[in-house]
Short mmCIF file of C-alpha atoms and ligand atoms in Angstrom, two decimals:
data_model
loop_
_atom_site.label_atom_id
_atom_site.label_comp_id
_atom_site.label_asym_id
_atom_site.label_seq_id
_atom_site.Cartn_x
_atom_site.Cartn_y
_atom_site.Cartn_z
CA MET A 1175 12.25 -31.09 -198.93
CA SER A 1176 14.98 -29.86 -196.61
CA GLN A 1177 14.04 -29.35 -193.23
CA LYS A 1178 15.89 -28.38 -189.87
CA PRO A 1179 16.98 -31.82 -187.77
CA GLU A 1180 14.61 -30.48 -184.92
CA ASP A 1181 11.89 -30.07 -187.26
CA PHE A 1182 12.17 -33.36 -189.03
CA PHE A 1183 12.22 -35.26 -185.53
CA LYS A 1184 8.91 -33.22 -184.58
CA HIS A 1185 7.55 -34.34 -187.75
CA VAL A 1186 8.61 -37.86 -186.79
CA ILE A 1187 6.79 -37.69 -183.72
CA SER A 1188 3.52 -36.04 -185.10
CA HIS A 1189 3.31 -38.67 -187.76
CA SER A 1190 3.77 -41.68 -185.39
CA LYS A 1191 0.61 -40.06 -183.56
CA GLU A 1192 -1.35 -39.24 -186.48
CA TYR A 1193 -1.14 -42.64 -188.20
CA GLY A 1194 -1.77 -44.72 -185.22
CA TYR A 1195 2.08 -45.68 -184.50
CA ILE A 1196 2.94 -44.37 -181.37
CA PHE A 1197 0.99 -42.63 -178.66
CA GLN A 1198 2.10 -41.45 -175.26
CA SER A 1199 1.12 -43.66 -172.44
CA SER A 1200 -1.86 -42.56 -170.62
CA GLU A 1201 -2.16 -39.55 -172.73
CA ILE A 1202 -5.58 -38.62 -171.25
CA TYR A 1203 -3.88 -37.91 -167.88
CA ASP A 1204 -0.99 -35.89 -169.63
CA GLY A 1205 1.03 -39.05 -170.23
CA LEU A 1206 3.70 -40.61 -168.21
CA SER A 1207 7.38 -39.45 -168.89
CA ALA A 1208 9.51 -41.50 -171.38
CA VAL A 1209 6.83 -44.55 -171.45
CA TYR A 1210 5.02 -45.20 -174.71
CA ASP A 1211 2.22 -47.15 -176.30
CA TYR A 1212 2.17 -48.72 -179.89
CA GLY A 1213 -1.07 -48.01 -181.92
CA GLN A 1214 -2.76 -50.05 -184.42
CA LEU A 1215 0.11 -49.71 -187.02
CA GLY A 1216 2.72 -49.44 -184.59
CA VAL A 1217 2.21 -52.67 -183.07
CA GLU A 1218 2.25 -54.35 -186.52
CA LEU A 1219 5.55 -52.53 -187.68
CA LYS A 1220 7.21 -53.69 -184.13
CA LYS A 1221 5.89 -57.21 -184.73
CA ASN A 1222 7.25 -57.42 -188.07
CA ILE A 1223 10.78 -56.20 -186.89
CA ARG A 1224 10.88 -58.70 -183.98
CA ASP A 1225 10.08 -61.39 -186.26
CA TYR A 1226 12.60 -60.58 -188.54
CA TRP A 1227 15.37 -60.24 -185.82
CA TRP A 1228 14.11 -63.68 -184.34
CA LYS A 1229 14.20 -65.52 -187.55
CA ALA A 1230 17.35 -64.22 -188.76
CA MET A 1231 18.76 -65.27 -185.24
CA VAL A 1232 17.03 -68.41 -184.32
CA GLN A 1233 15.68 -69.83 -187.75
CA LEU A 1234 18.44 -68.99 -189.67
CA HIS A 1235 21.12 -70.78 -187.16
CA GLU A 1236 21.01 -74.24 -186.32
CA ASN A 1237 22.96 -73.33 -182.90
CA ILE A 1238 20.86 -70.68 -181.74
CA VAL A 1239 17.67 -71.26 -179.54
CA GLY A 1240 15.15 -69.25 -178.26
CA LEU A 1241 13.86 -68.53 -174.52
CA ASP A 1242 11.21 -66.28 -172.83
CA ALA A 1243 12.40 -65.60 -169.12
CA ALA A 1244 10.16 -64.09 -166.64
CA ILE A 1245 10.78 -60.13 -165.98
CA PHE A 1246 11.26 -60.61 -162.03
CA MET A 1247 13.91 -62.93 -161.19
CA HIS A 1248 15.43 -63.53 -157.78
CA PRO A 1249 16.87 -60.65 -156.25
CA THR A 1250 20.37 -62.31 -155.88
CA THR A 1251 20.54 -62.33 -159.79
CA TRP A 1252 21.22 -58.75 -159.72
CA LYS A 1253 23.69 -58.67 -157.07
CA ALA A 1254 25.70 -61.38 -158.70
CA SER A 1255 25.38 -59.43 -162.14
CA GLY A 1256 26.60 -56.24 -160.53
CA HIS A 1257 23.43 -54.23 -161.26
CA VAL A 1258 22.81 -53.56 -157.76
CA ASP A 1259 26.49 -51.87 -157.01
CA ALA A 1260 27.35 -50.56 -160.38
CA PHE A 1261 24.27 -50.11 -162.60
CA ASN A 1262 24.89 -46.40 -162.69
CA ASP A 1263 24.83 -43.15 -164.41
CA PRO A 1264 26.65 -40.10 -163.34
CA LEU A 1265 24.01 -37.13 -163.19
CA ILE A 1266 24.30 -33.59 -162.73
CA ASP A 1267 21.70 -30.51 -161.87
CA ASN A 1268 22.10 -27.00 -163.35
CA LYS A 1269 21.22 -24.87 -160.22
CA ASP A 1270 19.40 -22.36 -161.99
CA SER A 1271 17.18 -24.54 -164.47
CA LYS A 1272 16.93 -27.28 -162.15
CA LYS A 1273 17.41 -29.41 -164.94
CA ARG A 1274 19.13 -32.76 -164.49
CA TYR A 1275 21.36 -34.20 -167.18
CA ARG A 1276 23.71 -37.09 -167.56
CA ALA A 1277 27.24 -35.95 -167.07
CA ASP A 1278 28.64 -38.32 -169.62
CA VAL A 1279 26.09 -37.20 -172.23
CA LEU A 1280 26.80 -33.54 -171.79
CA ILE A 1281 30.64 -34.44 -172.61
CA GLU A 1282 29.78 -36.46 -175.51
CA GLU A 1283 27.38 -33.73 -177.00
CA HIS A 1284 30.33 -31.29 -176.50
CA ILE A 1285 32.66 -33.58 -178.47
CA ALA A 1286 29.88 -34.12 -181.28
CA LYS A 1287 29.79 -30.50 -181.85
CA ILE A 1288 33.54 -30.36 -182.49
CA GLU A 1289 33.19 -33.45 -184.99
CA ASP A 1290 30.52 -31.31 -186.65
CA LYS A 1291 33.04 -28.48 -187.11
CA ILE A 1292 35.23 -30.94 -188.77
CA THR A 1293 32.52 -32.16 -191.00
CA LYS A 1294 31.73 -28.49 -191.88
CA GLU A 1295 35.49 -27.88 -192.77
CA VAL A 1296 35.42 -31.11 -195.06
CA GLU A 1297 32.30 -30.14 -196.54
CA LYS A 1298 33.63 -26.41 -197.42
CA ALA A 1299 36.94 -27.82 -199.01
CA ALA A 1300 35.05 -30.42 -201.03
CA LYS A 1301 33.06 -27.36 -202.68
CA ARG A 1302 36.56 -25.41 -203.18
CA PHE A 1303 38.76 -28.24 -204.76
CA GLU A 1304 38.13 -30.12 -207.61
CA ASN A 1305 39.68 -33.67 -207.34
CA PHE A 1306 38.94 -33.31 -203.39
CA ASP A 1307 40.53 -36.07 -201.38
CA ALA A 1308 38.89 -36.18 -197.92
CA ALA A 1309 41.57 -38.59 -196.29
CA VAL A 1310 44.44 -36.41 -197.45
CA PHE A 1311 42.53 -33.33 -196.46
CA LEU A 1312 41.75 -34.57 -192.86
CA SER A 1313 45.66 -35.69 -192.53
CA THR A 1314 46.86 -32.28 -193.63
CA ASN A 1315 44.51 -29.53 -192.49
CA ALA A 1316 45.70 -27.72 -189.43
CA ARG A 1317 42.63 -26.44 -188.15
CA VAL A 1318 40.90 -30.00 -188.55
CA LYS A 1319 44.12 -31.48 -186.68
CA GLU A 1320 43.43 -28.79 -183.98
CA TYR A 1321 39.99 -29.99 -183.55
CA GLN A 1322 40.75 -33.62 -183.60
CA ASP A 1323 43.58 -33.36 -180.98
CA LYS A 1324 40.79 -31.34 -178.73
CA ILE A 1325 38.87 -34.40 -179.14
CA ASP A 1326 41.39 -36.91 -178.41
CA ALA A 1327 42.35 -34.79 -175.00
CA ILE A 1328 38.72 -34.88 -173.76
CA ASN A 1329 38.16 -38.48 -174.42
CA ALA A 1330 41.42 -39.40 -172.89
CA ARG A 1331 40.72 -37.30 -169.76
CA PHE A 1332 37.31 -38.58 -169.74
CA LYS A 1333 37.92 -42.08 -169.86
CA THR A 1334 40.49 -41.99 -167.06
CA ALA A 1335 37.90 -39.92 -164.94
CA LEU A 1336 35.40 -42.67 -165.61
CA ASN A 1337 37.72 -45.51 -165.04
CA ASP A 1338 38.79 -44.07 -161.70
CA ASN A 1339 35.20 -43.48 -160.89
CA ASN A 1340 36.70 -39.78 -160.22
CA LEU A 1341 33.34 -37.94 -160.19
CA GLU A 1342 35.04 -34.75 -159.27
CA ASP A 1343 37.08 -34.57 -162.50
CA VAL A 1344 34.05 -35.45 -164.42
CA LYS A 1345 32.50 -32.21 -163.11
CA GLN A 1346 35.88 -30.47 -163.83
CA ILE A 1347 35.68 -31.35 -167.19
CA ILE A 1348 32.53 -29.92 -167.80
CA ILE A 1349 33.58 -26.85 -166.15
CA ASP A 1350 36.82 -26.58 -168.18
CA LEU A 1351 34.89 -27.45 -171.43
CA GLU A 1352 32.44 -24.34 -170.23
CA ILE A 1353 29.44 -26.65 -170.97
CA VAL A 1354 26.30 -24.41 -170.24
CA CYS A 1355 22.73 -25.76 -169.53
CA PRO A 1356 20.76 -25.47 -172.78
CA ILE A 1357 17.80 -24.07 -170.78
CA SER A 1358 19.38 -21.44 -168.38
CA GLY A 1359 22.37 -21.24 -170.46
CA SER A 1360 24.58 -21.07 -166.91
CA ARG A 1361 27.53 -23.04 -165.78
CA ASN A 1362 26.24 -23.12 -162.15
CA TRP A 1363 26.61 -26.95 -161.65
CA THR A 1364 26.15 -29.20 -158.64
CA ASP A 1365 28.39 -32.20 -157.98
CA VAL A 1366 28.30 -35.25 -159.96
CA ARG A 1367 26.57 -38.09 -158.28
CA GLN A 1368 25.89 -41.60 -159.19
CA PHE A 1369 22.28 -42.83 -159.81
CA ASN A 1370 21.30 -46.43 -159.96
CA LEU A 1371 18.90 -47.12 -162.78
CA MET A 1372 17.00 -50.20 -161.49
CA PHE A 1373 13.09 -49.72 -160.66
CA SER A 1374 12.28 -52.08 -157.23
CA THR A 1375 9.02 -53.13 -156.07
CA SER A 1376 7.97 -55.86 -153.56
CA MET A 1377 6.94 -59.04 -153.74
CA GLY A 1378 4.53 -60.93 -151.55
CA SER A 1379 1.28 -59.65 -149.85
CA VAL A 1380 2.34 -59.17 -146.07
CA SER A 1381 4.80 -56.30 -145.74
CA GLU A 1382 7.16 -57.71 -143.20
CA ASP A 1383 7.99 -60.88 -145.35
CA ALA A 1384 7.88 -58.82 -148.79
CA ASN A 1385 11.14 -58.98 -150.58
CA THR A 1386 12.45 -56.30 -152.68
CA ILE A 1387 12.88 -57.38 -156.37
CA TYR A 1388 13.62 -55.51 -159.39
CA LEU A 1389 12.39 -54.97 -162.73
CA ARG A 1390 14.93 -56.49 -164.93
CA PRO A 1391 17.10 -53.75 -166.47
CA GLU A 1392 18.23 -56.03 -169.31
CA THR A 1393 16.83 -59.24 -170.82
CA ALA A 1394 20.58 -61.04 -170.51
CA GLN A 1395 20.71 -62.25 -167.05
CA GLY A 1396 17.44 -64.58 -167.55
CA ILE A 1397 19.68 -66.15 -170.25
CA PHE A 1398 22.70 -66.56 -168.02
CA VAL A 1399 20.65 -68.34 -165.11
CA ASN A 1400 19.09 -70.52 -167.85
CA TYR A 1401 22.28 -71.26 -169.39
CA LEU A 1402 22.60 -74.76 -168.18
CA ASN A 1403 18.67 -75.75 -168.74
CA VAL A 1404 18.99 -74.98 -172.07
CA GLN A 1405 22.33 -76.55 -172.88
CA LYS A 1406 21.38 -79.64 -171.23
CA THR A 1407 17.86 -79.92 -172.44
CA GLY A 1408 18.48 -78.83 -176.11
CA ARG A 1409 21.96 -80.84 -175.90
CA MET A 1410 23.44 -77.75 -177.37
CA LYS A 1411 27.37 -77.87 -178.50
CA ILE A 1412 29.44 -74.79 -177.79
CA PRO A 1413 29.49 -72.83 -179.65
CA PHE A 1414 25.98 -71.90 -179.38
CA GLY A 1415 23.59 -69.04 -178.65
CA ILE A 1416 20.42 -68.17 -176.98
CA ALA A 1417 18.00 -65.57 -178.05
CA GLN A 1418 15.53 -63.61 -176.36
CA THR A 1419 13.10 -60.71 -176.83
CA GLY A 1420 11.41 -58.72 -173.98
CA LYS A 1421 10.65 -55.94 -171.61
CA ALA A 1422 13.48 -54.23 -169.77
CA PHE A 1423 13.27 -51.29 -167.13
CA ARG A 1424 15.42 -48.25 -166.35
CA ASN A 1425 14.84 -45.12 -164.44
CA GLU A 1426 16.42 -43.30 -166.84
CA ILE A 1427 17.82 -39.81 -165.63
CA VAL A 1428 17.24 -38.07 -168.58
CA ALA A 1429 14.49 -39.27 -171.11
CA ARG A 1430 13.65 -36.43 -173.91
CA GLN A 1431 14.04 -38.22 -176.67
CA PHE A 1432 10.78 -39.85 -177.56
CA ILE A 1433 11.23 -43.77 -177.88
CA PHE A 1434 14.83 -43.55 -178.28
CA ARG A 1435 15.31 -43.50 -174.48
CA MET A 1436 12.38 -44.86 -172.59
CA ARG A 1437 11.94 -46.13 -168.99
CA GLU A 1438 9.98 -49.21 -170.16
CA PHE A 1439 11.52 -50.66 -173.39
CA GLU A 1440 12.00 -53.71 -175.33
CA GLN A 1441 15.30 -55.72 -175.85
CA MET A 1442 16.45 -58.23 -178.40
CA GLU A 1443 19.16 -60.08 -177.11
CA MET A 1444 21.49 -62.70 -178.00
CA GLN A 1445 24.13 -64.66 -176.08
CA PHE A 1446 26.58 -66.46 -177.75
CA PHE A 1447 28.72 -68.97 -175.74
CA VAL A 1448 32.01 -69.85 -176.80
CA LYS A 1449 35.05 -71.65 -175.99
CA PRO A 1450 37.42 -69.48 -174.06
CA GLY A 1451 40.30 -67.94 -176.18
CA THR A 1452 37.94 -67.86 -179.11
CA GLU A 1453 35.73 -64.73 -178.04
CA MET A 1454 37.60 -62.33 -180.14
CA GLU A 1455 37.02 -64.28 -183.48
CA TRP A 1456 33.03 -64.54 -182.46
CA TYR A 1457 33.29 -60.76 -181.39
CA GLU A 1458 34.25 -59.87 -184.78
CA TYR A 1459 32.00 -62.25 -186.50
CA TRP A 1460 28.85 -61.03 -184.69
CA LYS A 1461 29.94 -57.30 -185.41
CA LYS A 1462 30.05 -57.88 -189.03
CA ALA A 1463 26.76 -60.40 -189.21
CA ARG A 1464 24.75 -57.53 -186.96
CA LEU A 1465 25.75 -54.69 -189.43
CA ASN A 1466 24.74 -56.86 -192.44
CA TRP A 1467 21.39 -57.26 -190.56
CA HIS A 1468 20.80 -53.74 -190.41
CA LEU A 1469 22.01 -52.93 -194.02
CA SER A 1470 19.74 -55.65 -195.50
CA LEU A 1471 17.09 -53.17 -194.54
CA ASP A 1472 18.15 -50.83 -197.12
CA LEU A 1473 17.73 -47.45 -195.50
CA GLY A 1474 21.10 -46.25 -196.33
CA ALA A 1475 24.60 -47.81 -195.58
CA ASP A 1476 25.88 -44.17 -194.57
CA LYS A 1477 23.42 -44.34 -191.91
CA TYR A 1478 25.47 -46.69 -189.67
CA ARG A 1479 28.82 -46.61 -188.16
CA PHE A 1480 30.72 -48.59 -185.34
CA HIS A 1481 31.85 -46.89 -182.27
CA ASP A 1482 34.27 -48.44 -179.87
CA HIS A 1483 33.54 -47.94 -176.21
CA LEU A 1484 35.73 -45.98 -174.58
CA LYS A 1485 34.99 -47.18 -171.03
CA LEU A 1486 34.35 -50.75 -170.84
CA ALA A 1487 31.42 -52.05 -168.75
CA HIS A 1488 32.69 -54.01 -165.78
CA TYR A 1489 32.03 -57.40 -167.53
CA ALA A 1490 33.32 -56.66 -170.85
CA ASN A 1491 36.77 -57.56 -172.61
CA ALA A 1492 35.60 -55.63 -175.82
CA ALA A 1493 32.64 -53.79 -176.77
CA CYS A 1494 31.35 -51.67 -179.52
CA ASP A 1495 28.01 -49.83 -180.65
CA ILE A 1496 26.35 -49.82 -184.04
CA GLU A 1497 25.48 -46.42 -184.18
CA HIS A 1498 22.71 -44.99 -186.34
CA ASN A 1499 22.32 -41.50 -187.89
CA PHE A 1500 18.79 -40.65 -186.03
CA PRO A 1501 17.13 -37.28 -186.77
CA PHE A 1502 19.32 -35.79 -183.80
CA GLY A 1503 22.54 -37.29 -184.94
CA PHE A 1504 24.49 -40.57 -184.55
CA LYS A 1505 23.77 -42.54 -181.39
CA GLU A 1506 23.85 -45.94 -180.25
CA LEU A 1507 21.32 -48.50 -181.75
CA GLU A 1508 22.70 -51.96 -180.79
CA GLY A 1509 25.51 -52.92 -178.29
CA ILE A 1510 28.09 -55.92 -179.50
CA HIS A 1511 29.86 -57.20 -176.10
CA SER A 1512 32.46 -59.45 -175.50
CA ARG A 1513 31.26 -60.12 -171.77
CA THR A 1514 33.88 -62.93 -170.86
CA ASP A 1515 32.93 -65.58 -168.45
CA PHE A 1516 31.94 -62.65 -165.90
CA ASP A 1517 28.22 -63.31 -165.56
CA LEU A 1518 28.33 -67.31 -165.45
CA LYS A 1519 31.15 -67.15 -162.96
CA GLN A 1520 29.32 -64.86 -161.06
CA HIS A 1521 26.21 -66.83 -160.79
CA GLU A 1522 28.38 -69.74 -160.14
CA GLN A 1523 29.54 -68.04 -156.98
CA PHE A 1524 26.23 -66.44 -155.98
CA SER A 1525 24.25 -69.66 -156.31
CA GLY A 1526 26.74 -71.99 -155.36
CA LYS A 1527 25.74 -74.16 -158.63
CA LYS A 1528 28.07 -75.22 -161.34
CA LEU A 1529 27.55 -73.61 -164.68
CA GLN A 1530 30.23 -75.17 -166.68
CA TYR A 1531 30.34 -77.11 -170.00
CA PHE A 1532 32.11 -80.29 -170.43
CA ASP A 1533 34.08 -80.12 -173.90
CA PRO A 1534 34.17 -83.73 -175.43
CA GLU A 1535 36.92 -82.37 -177.85
CA LEU A 1536 39.17 -81.14 -175.11
CA ASN A 1537 37.86 -83.86 -172.68
CA GLN A 1538 37.61 -80.71 -170.04
CA ASN A 1539 34.94 -78.64 -168.18
CA TYR A 1540 35.17 -75.02 -168.39
CA VAL A 1541 32.66 -71.96 -168.05
CA PRO A 1542 32.32 -70.67 -171.53
CA TYR A 1543 33.17 -67.07 -172.69
CA VAL A 1544 29.89 -65.21 -173.98
CA VAL A 1545 29.62 -62.69 -176.91
CA GLU A 1546 26.33 -60.73 -176.62
CA THR A 1547 24.41 -58.89 -179.27
CA SER A 1548 21.94 -56.41 -177.93
CA VAL A 1549 19.74 -54.21 -179.62
CA GLY A 1550 16.47 -52.01 -178.36
CA LEU A 1551 13.45 -52.67 -180.32
CA ASP A 1552 11.94 -49.44 -179.70
CA ARG A 1553 15.20 -47.84 -180.88
CA LEU A 1554 15.48 -49.95 -184.08
CA PHE A 1555 11.81 -49.00 -184.76
CA LEU A 1556 12.61 -45.10 -184.58
CA SER A 1557 15.66 -45.83 -186.71
CA ILE A 1558 13.44 -47.41 -189.36
CA LEU A 1559 10.34 -44.95 -189.09
CA SER A 1560 12.71 -41.95 -189.25
CA SER A 1561 14.63 -43.02 -192.05
CA ALA A 1562 11.77 -44.17 -194.00
CA LEU A 1563 9.68 -41.14 -193.59
CA LYS A 1564 9.99 -38.51 -196.64
CA GLU A 1565 8.20 -35.38 -197.76
CA GLU A 1566 8.37 -35.61 -201.69
CA THR A 1567 7.54 -32.89 -204.14
CA LEU A 1568 5.70 -34.70 -207.27
CA GLU A 1569 5.78 -33.40 -210.73
CA GLY A 1570 3.33 -30.54 -210.98
CA GLY A 1571 4.36 -29.15 -207.59
CA ASP A 1572 2.02 -31.29 -205.42
CA THR A 1573 3.53 -33.01 -202.42
CA ARG A 1574 2.90 -36.19 -200.55
CA THR A 1575 4.20 -37.74 -197.23
CA VAL A 1576 5.44 -41.34 -197.38
CA LEU A 1577 6.87 -43.73 -195.33
CA ASN A 1578 9.41 -45.92 -197.54
CA LEU A 1579 9.37 -48.64 -194.94
CA PRO A 1580 11.13 -51.83 -196.22
CA PRO A 1581 8.07 -53.50 -197.40
CA ALA A 1582 8.48 -56.86 -195.27
CA LEU A 1583 8.34 -54.83 -192.40
CA ALA A 1584 5.33 -52.61 -193.59
CA PRO A 1585 2.25 -52.92 -191.34
CA TYR A 1586 -0.07 -53.61 -194.20
CA LYS A 1587 1.32 -55.47 -197.13
CA ALA A 1588 -1.29 -54.29 -199.65
CA ALA A 1589 -4.58 -52.09 -199.57
CA VAL A 1590 -7.18 -53.20 -201.87
CA PHE A 1591 -9.83 -50.32 -203.36
CA PRO A 1592 -13.03 -50.79 -205.51
CA LEU A 1593 -12.72 -47.73 -207.89
CA VAL A 1594 -16.36 -46.91 -206.89
CA LYS A 1595 -18.75 -48.35 -204.48
CA LYS A 1596 -21.25 -49.69 -206.84
CA ASP A 1597 -21.34 -52.18 -209.88
CA GLY A 1598 -20.07 -55.15 -207.80
CA LEU A 1599 -16.62 -53.50 -207.40
CA PRO A 1600 -16.83 -53.73 -203.65
CA GLU A 1601 -17.69 -57.30 -203.80
CA LEU A 1602 -14.98 -58.25 -206.04
CA ALA A 1603 -12.57 -56.53 -203.88
CA GLU A 1604 -13.51 -57.90 -200.63
CA SER A 1605 -13.21 -61.41 -202.32
CA ILE A 1606 -9.68 -60.59 -203.25
CA VAL A 1607 -9.21 -59.07 -199.44
CA LYS A 1608 -10.49 -62.69 -198.31
CA ASP A 1609 -8.46 -64.68 -200.65
CA LEU A 1610 -5.29 -62.55 -199.63
CA LYS A 1611 -5.63 -62.25 -195.68
CA PHE A 1612 -4.40 -65.66 -194.65
CA ASP A 1613 -1.03 -64.77 -195.83
CA PHE A 1614 -0.71 -61.18 -195.78
CA ASN A 1615 -2.24 -58.19 -193.60
CA ILE A 1616 -4.38 -56.14 -196.13
CA ALA A 1617 -6.20 -52.95 -195.93
CA TYR A 1618 -9.63 -52.33 -197.31
CA ASP A 1619 -10.60 -48.72 -198.28
CA GLU A 1620 -13.46 -47.59 -200.44
CA LYS A 1621 -13.89 -43.94 -198.74
CA ASP A 1622 -12.69 -40.86 -200.87
CA THR A 1623 -11.03 -40.66 -204.22
CA VAL A 1624 -8.53 -43.14 -205.16
CA GLY A 1625 -5.88 -40.14 -204.99
CA LYS A 1626 -6.62 -39.53 -201.61
CA ARG A 1627 -6.62 -43.40 -200.65
CA TYR A 1628 -3.04 -43.65 -202.42
CA ARG A 1629 -1.94 -40.81 -200.07
CA ARG A 1630 -3.50 -42.29 -196.96
CA GLN A 1631 -1.78 -45.52 -197.75
CA ASP A 1632 1.48 -43.69 -198.45
CA ALA A 1633 1.46 -42.36 -195.13
CA TYR A 1634 1.05 -45.62 -193.52
CA GLY A 1635 3.91 -47.12 -195.60
CA THR A 1636 1.67 -49.57 -197.55
CA PRO A 1637 4.04 -50.80 -200.27
CA PHE A 1638 1.18 -51.97 -202.76
CA CYS A 1639 -2.23 -50.38 -203.59
CA ILE A 1640 -4.49 -52.83 -205.48
CA THR A 1641 -7.48 -51.11 -207.40
CA VAL A 1642 -10.50 -53.00 -208.74
CA ASP A 1643 -12.21 -51.32 -211.54
CA HIS A 1644 -14.77 -51.98 -214.29
CA GLN A 1645 -12.28 -53.71 -216.61
CA SER A 1646 -11.39 -56.16 -213.57
CA LEU A 1647 -15.02 -57.60 -213.85
CA GLU A 1648 -14.45 -58.35 -217.23
CA ASP A 1649 -10.79 -59.39 -217.53
CA LYS A 1650 -10.02 -60.51 -213.92
CA THR A 1651 -7.11 -58.17 -213.57
CA VAL A 1652 -6.55 -55.30 -211.41
CA THR A 1653 -4.05 -51.95 -210.98
CA VAL A 1654 -1.41 -52.19 -208.76
CA ARG A 1655 0.46 -49.21 -207.76
CA HIS A 1656 4.18 -49.48 -206.41
CA ARG A 1657 4.34 -46.96 -203.16
CA ASP A 1658 7.84 -45.78 -203.88
CA THR A 1659 7.72 -45.05 -207.73
CA MET A 1660 4.08 -44.61 -208.09
CA ILE A 1661 4.27 -46.76 -211.19
CA GLN A 1662 0.95 -48.81 -211.91
CA GLU A 1663 0.50 -52.22 -213.57
CA ARG A 1664 -2.06 -54.34 -214.74
CA ILE A 1665 -2.04 -57.77 -212.90
CA ALA A 1666 -4.18 -60.82 -212.93
CA ILE A 1667 -6.05 -61.56 -209.60
CA ASP A 1668 -4.80 -64.98 -209.57
CA LYS A 1669 -1.42 -63.69 -209.45
CA LEU A 1670 -1.71 -61.30 -206.55
CA SER A 1671 -0.88 -63.72 -203.95
CA THR A 1672 2.71 -64.92 -205.96
CA PHE A 1673 3.35 -61.23 -206.75
CA LEU A 1674 3.05 -59.99 -203.13
CA GLU A 1675 5.21 -63.24 -201.77
CA GLU A 1676 7.91 -62.29 -203.90
CA ARG A 1677 7.95 -58.63 -202.72
CA VAL A 1678 6.61 -58.51 -199.15
CA SER A 1679 7.47 -61.53 -197.10
CA LEU A 1680 10.01 -61.82 -194.58
CA LYS A 1681 11.58 -64.76 -196.58
CA SER A 1682 12.52 -62.19 -199.45
CA LEU A 1683 14.20 -60.15 -196.79
CA LEU A 1684 15.98 -63.24 -195.04
CA LYS A 1685 17.42 -64.43 -198.36
CA THR A 1686 19.26 -61.33 -198.54
CA LEU A 1687 21.45 -61.90 -195.40
P1 LIG B 844 22.94 -45.75 -173.66
O1 LIG B 844 24.22 -45.49 -173.49
O2 LIG B 844 22.16 -45.11 -174.71
O3 LIG B 844 21.93 -45.68 -172.54
P2 LIG B 844 23.61 -48.63 -172.82
O4 LIG B 844 24.54 -48.75 -173.44
O5 LIG B 844 23.01 -48.52 -171.83
O6 LIG B 844 22.48 -47.64 -173.65
P3 LIG B 844 22.77 -51.27 -173.53
O7 LIG B 844 22.78 -51.59 -171.99
O8 LIG B 844 23.96 -51.97 -174.20
O9 LIG B 844 22.55 -49.85 -173.53
O10 LIG B 844 21.39 -51.94 -173.99
C1 LIG B 844 21.50 -52.49 -175.07
C2 LIG B 844 20.19 -51.85 -175.92
O11 LIG B 844 19.12 -51.47 -175.52
C3 LIG B 844 20.71 -50.53 -176.48
O12 LIG B 844 21.84 -50.42 -177.76
C4 LIG B 844 19.48 -49.90 -177.09
O13 LIG B 844 19.30 -49.91 -178.30
C5 LIG B 844 18.59 -50.42 -175.90
N1 LIG B 844 18.35 -49.46 -174.83
C6 LIG B 844 19.02 -49.37 -173.68
N2 LIG B 844 18.38 -48.54 -172.85
C7 LIG B 844 17.40 -48.07 -173.59
C8 LIG B 844 16.09 -47.22 -173.25
N3 LIG B 844 16.27 -46.38 -172.27
N4 LIG B 844 15.51 -46.96 -174.12
C9 LIG B 844 15.06 -47.75 -175.33
N5 LIG B 844 16.17 -48.46 -175.60
C10 LIG B 844 17.32 -48.71 -174.68
#
């Protein structure tokens, strides 16, 4: 069933709530803006995604170890990292609607609209010509070239304005492009200002002695300040990585896209420490490895693309995003950054402690360079949930809502049903659950018709439904129904565990990497 993207996005949000995936934080008090809670199914999916990332990073790499650093850190950390002075977003207000926007996002959305026009031209031409060659068309069509030149010109001007911190010109770009506020429809903009995204609080009970400290805006700094602890106690040899998952906090200016942009969110980051001069090799390596990891989820290769950064952050010498095609278009899912030796050098300078590595092969000390992979767990969750959610029309005109989640990530791996609530079927079904529950998260359901129970599990994303019927009492077999194909097969009860293990374990997914 085709739906407008904005309607589909609403459907994702309502499905998340209806089935216990995601609730708005403190909903009974009308919610807290851009803060969300994960419900009974959401917490399982989130945990499974985190586990898959962790195992792919730490368990499959001998030279990557984990860390769990505290959210609070010494305030000087954030001076050293540059966040106190430079962790800003350019904001702009529309004077008529009083709505606030990120100036860079307004410009990027304008560019995305021009890109859409190019896509439409290509689609139109593909319909018109047989043997259509998109590459030839893109390079020869005058209208497409005009659009592309426009995009290049905006990008070039925008990049210069950002690099020079020329906020007046950022505003002028918005005016020149005739960008209007989507709410008021007016071009009555304020000046562009920088806004620091860090949340602060105070530590200590006596107000005069209290220190201003920050809620970490990224998990990476916890890794940097522990670099030497881990390297020495873990006897790590370069190249090696430290992986961490945990909460991060940003006072986002605009937070209107559900769990895509939250004020409290979770990051999964890995800092890979390398010999200076080898960082570009490792940057390419991690770009490929991370894209591969996303592709292994089998949600569609066309849903991912790389986007090189126009403006490099103050610490990076190369950076790109893996973008995902969310219900509202291609947006950043994961960042891969070559962070040079910036962070470790800054921490050396601010702490007065050496953070070097003695390289036995070179017989020399140096501050390692760092390649970072940084993905938002909540964004990843949204990318998976929205790619998996389908409305299907079945033979006979009936419809069903199904979450085609990768089986290894699904909250429940299987649901067990007794066909009827008598004749000893519930007891046999319960004994199957008892047996499987040590290895798998299993649902048990005996309410309503089996058809209704199938639909419920489809909406949860449960890959397999196991039905116990009268034949099961005689021959110790059950019906296993596959979520995606709806095919049913008969399987011996004592083979269920192996059957599931092969199809729903993280191992089955990890082996594809
Ligand atoms: P954006 O440009 O979308 O603001 P960013 O470039 O500031 O993101 P990074 O600092 O590179 O993001 O953070 C790494 C990852 O953390 C991002 O790729 C994203 O998945 C996640 N992330 C960042 N900010 C948020 C947020 N406010 N809510 C949810 N996830 C976030």
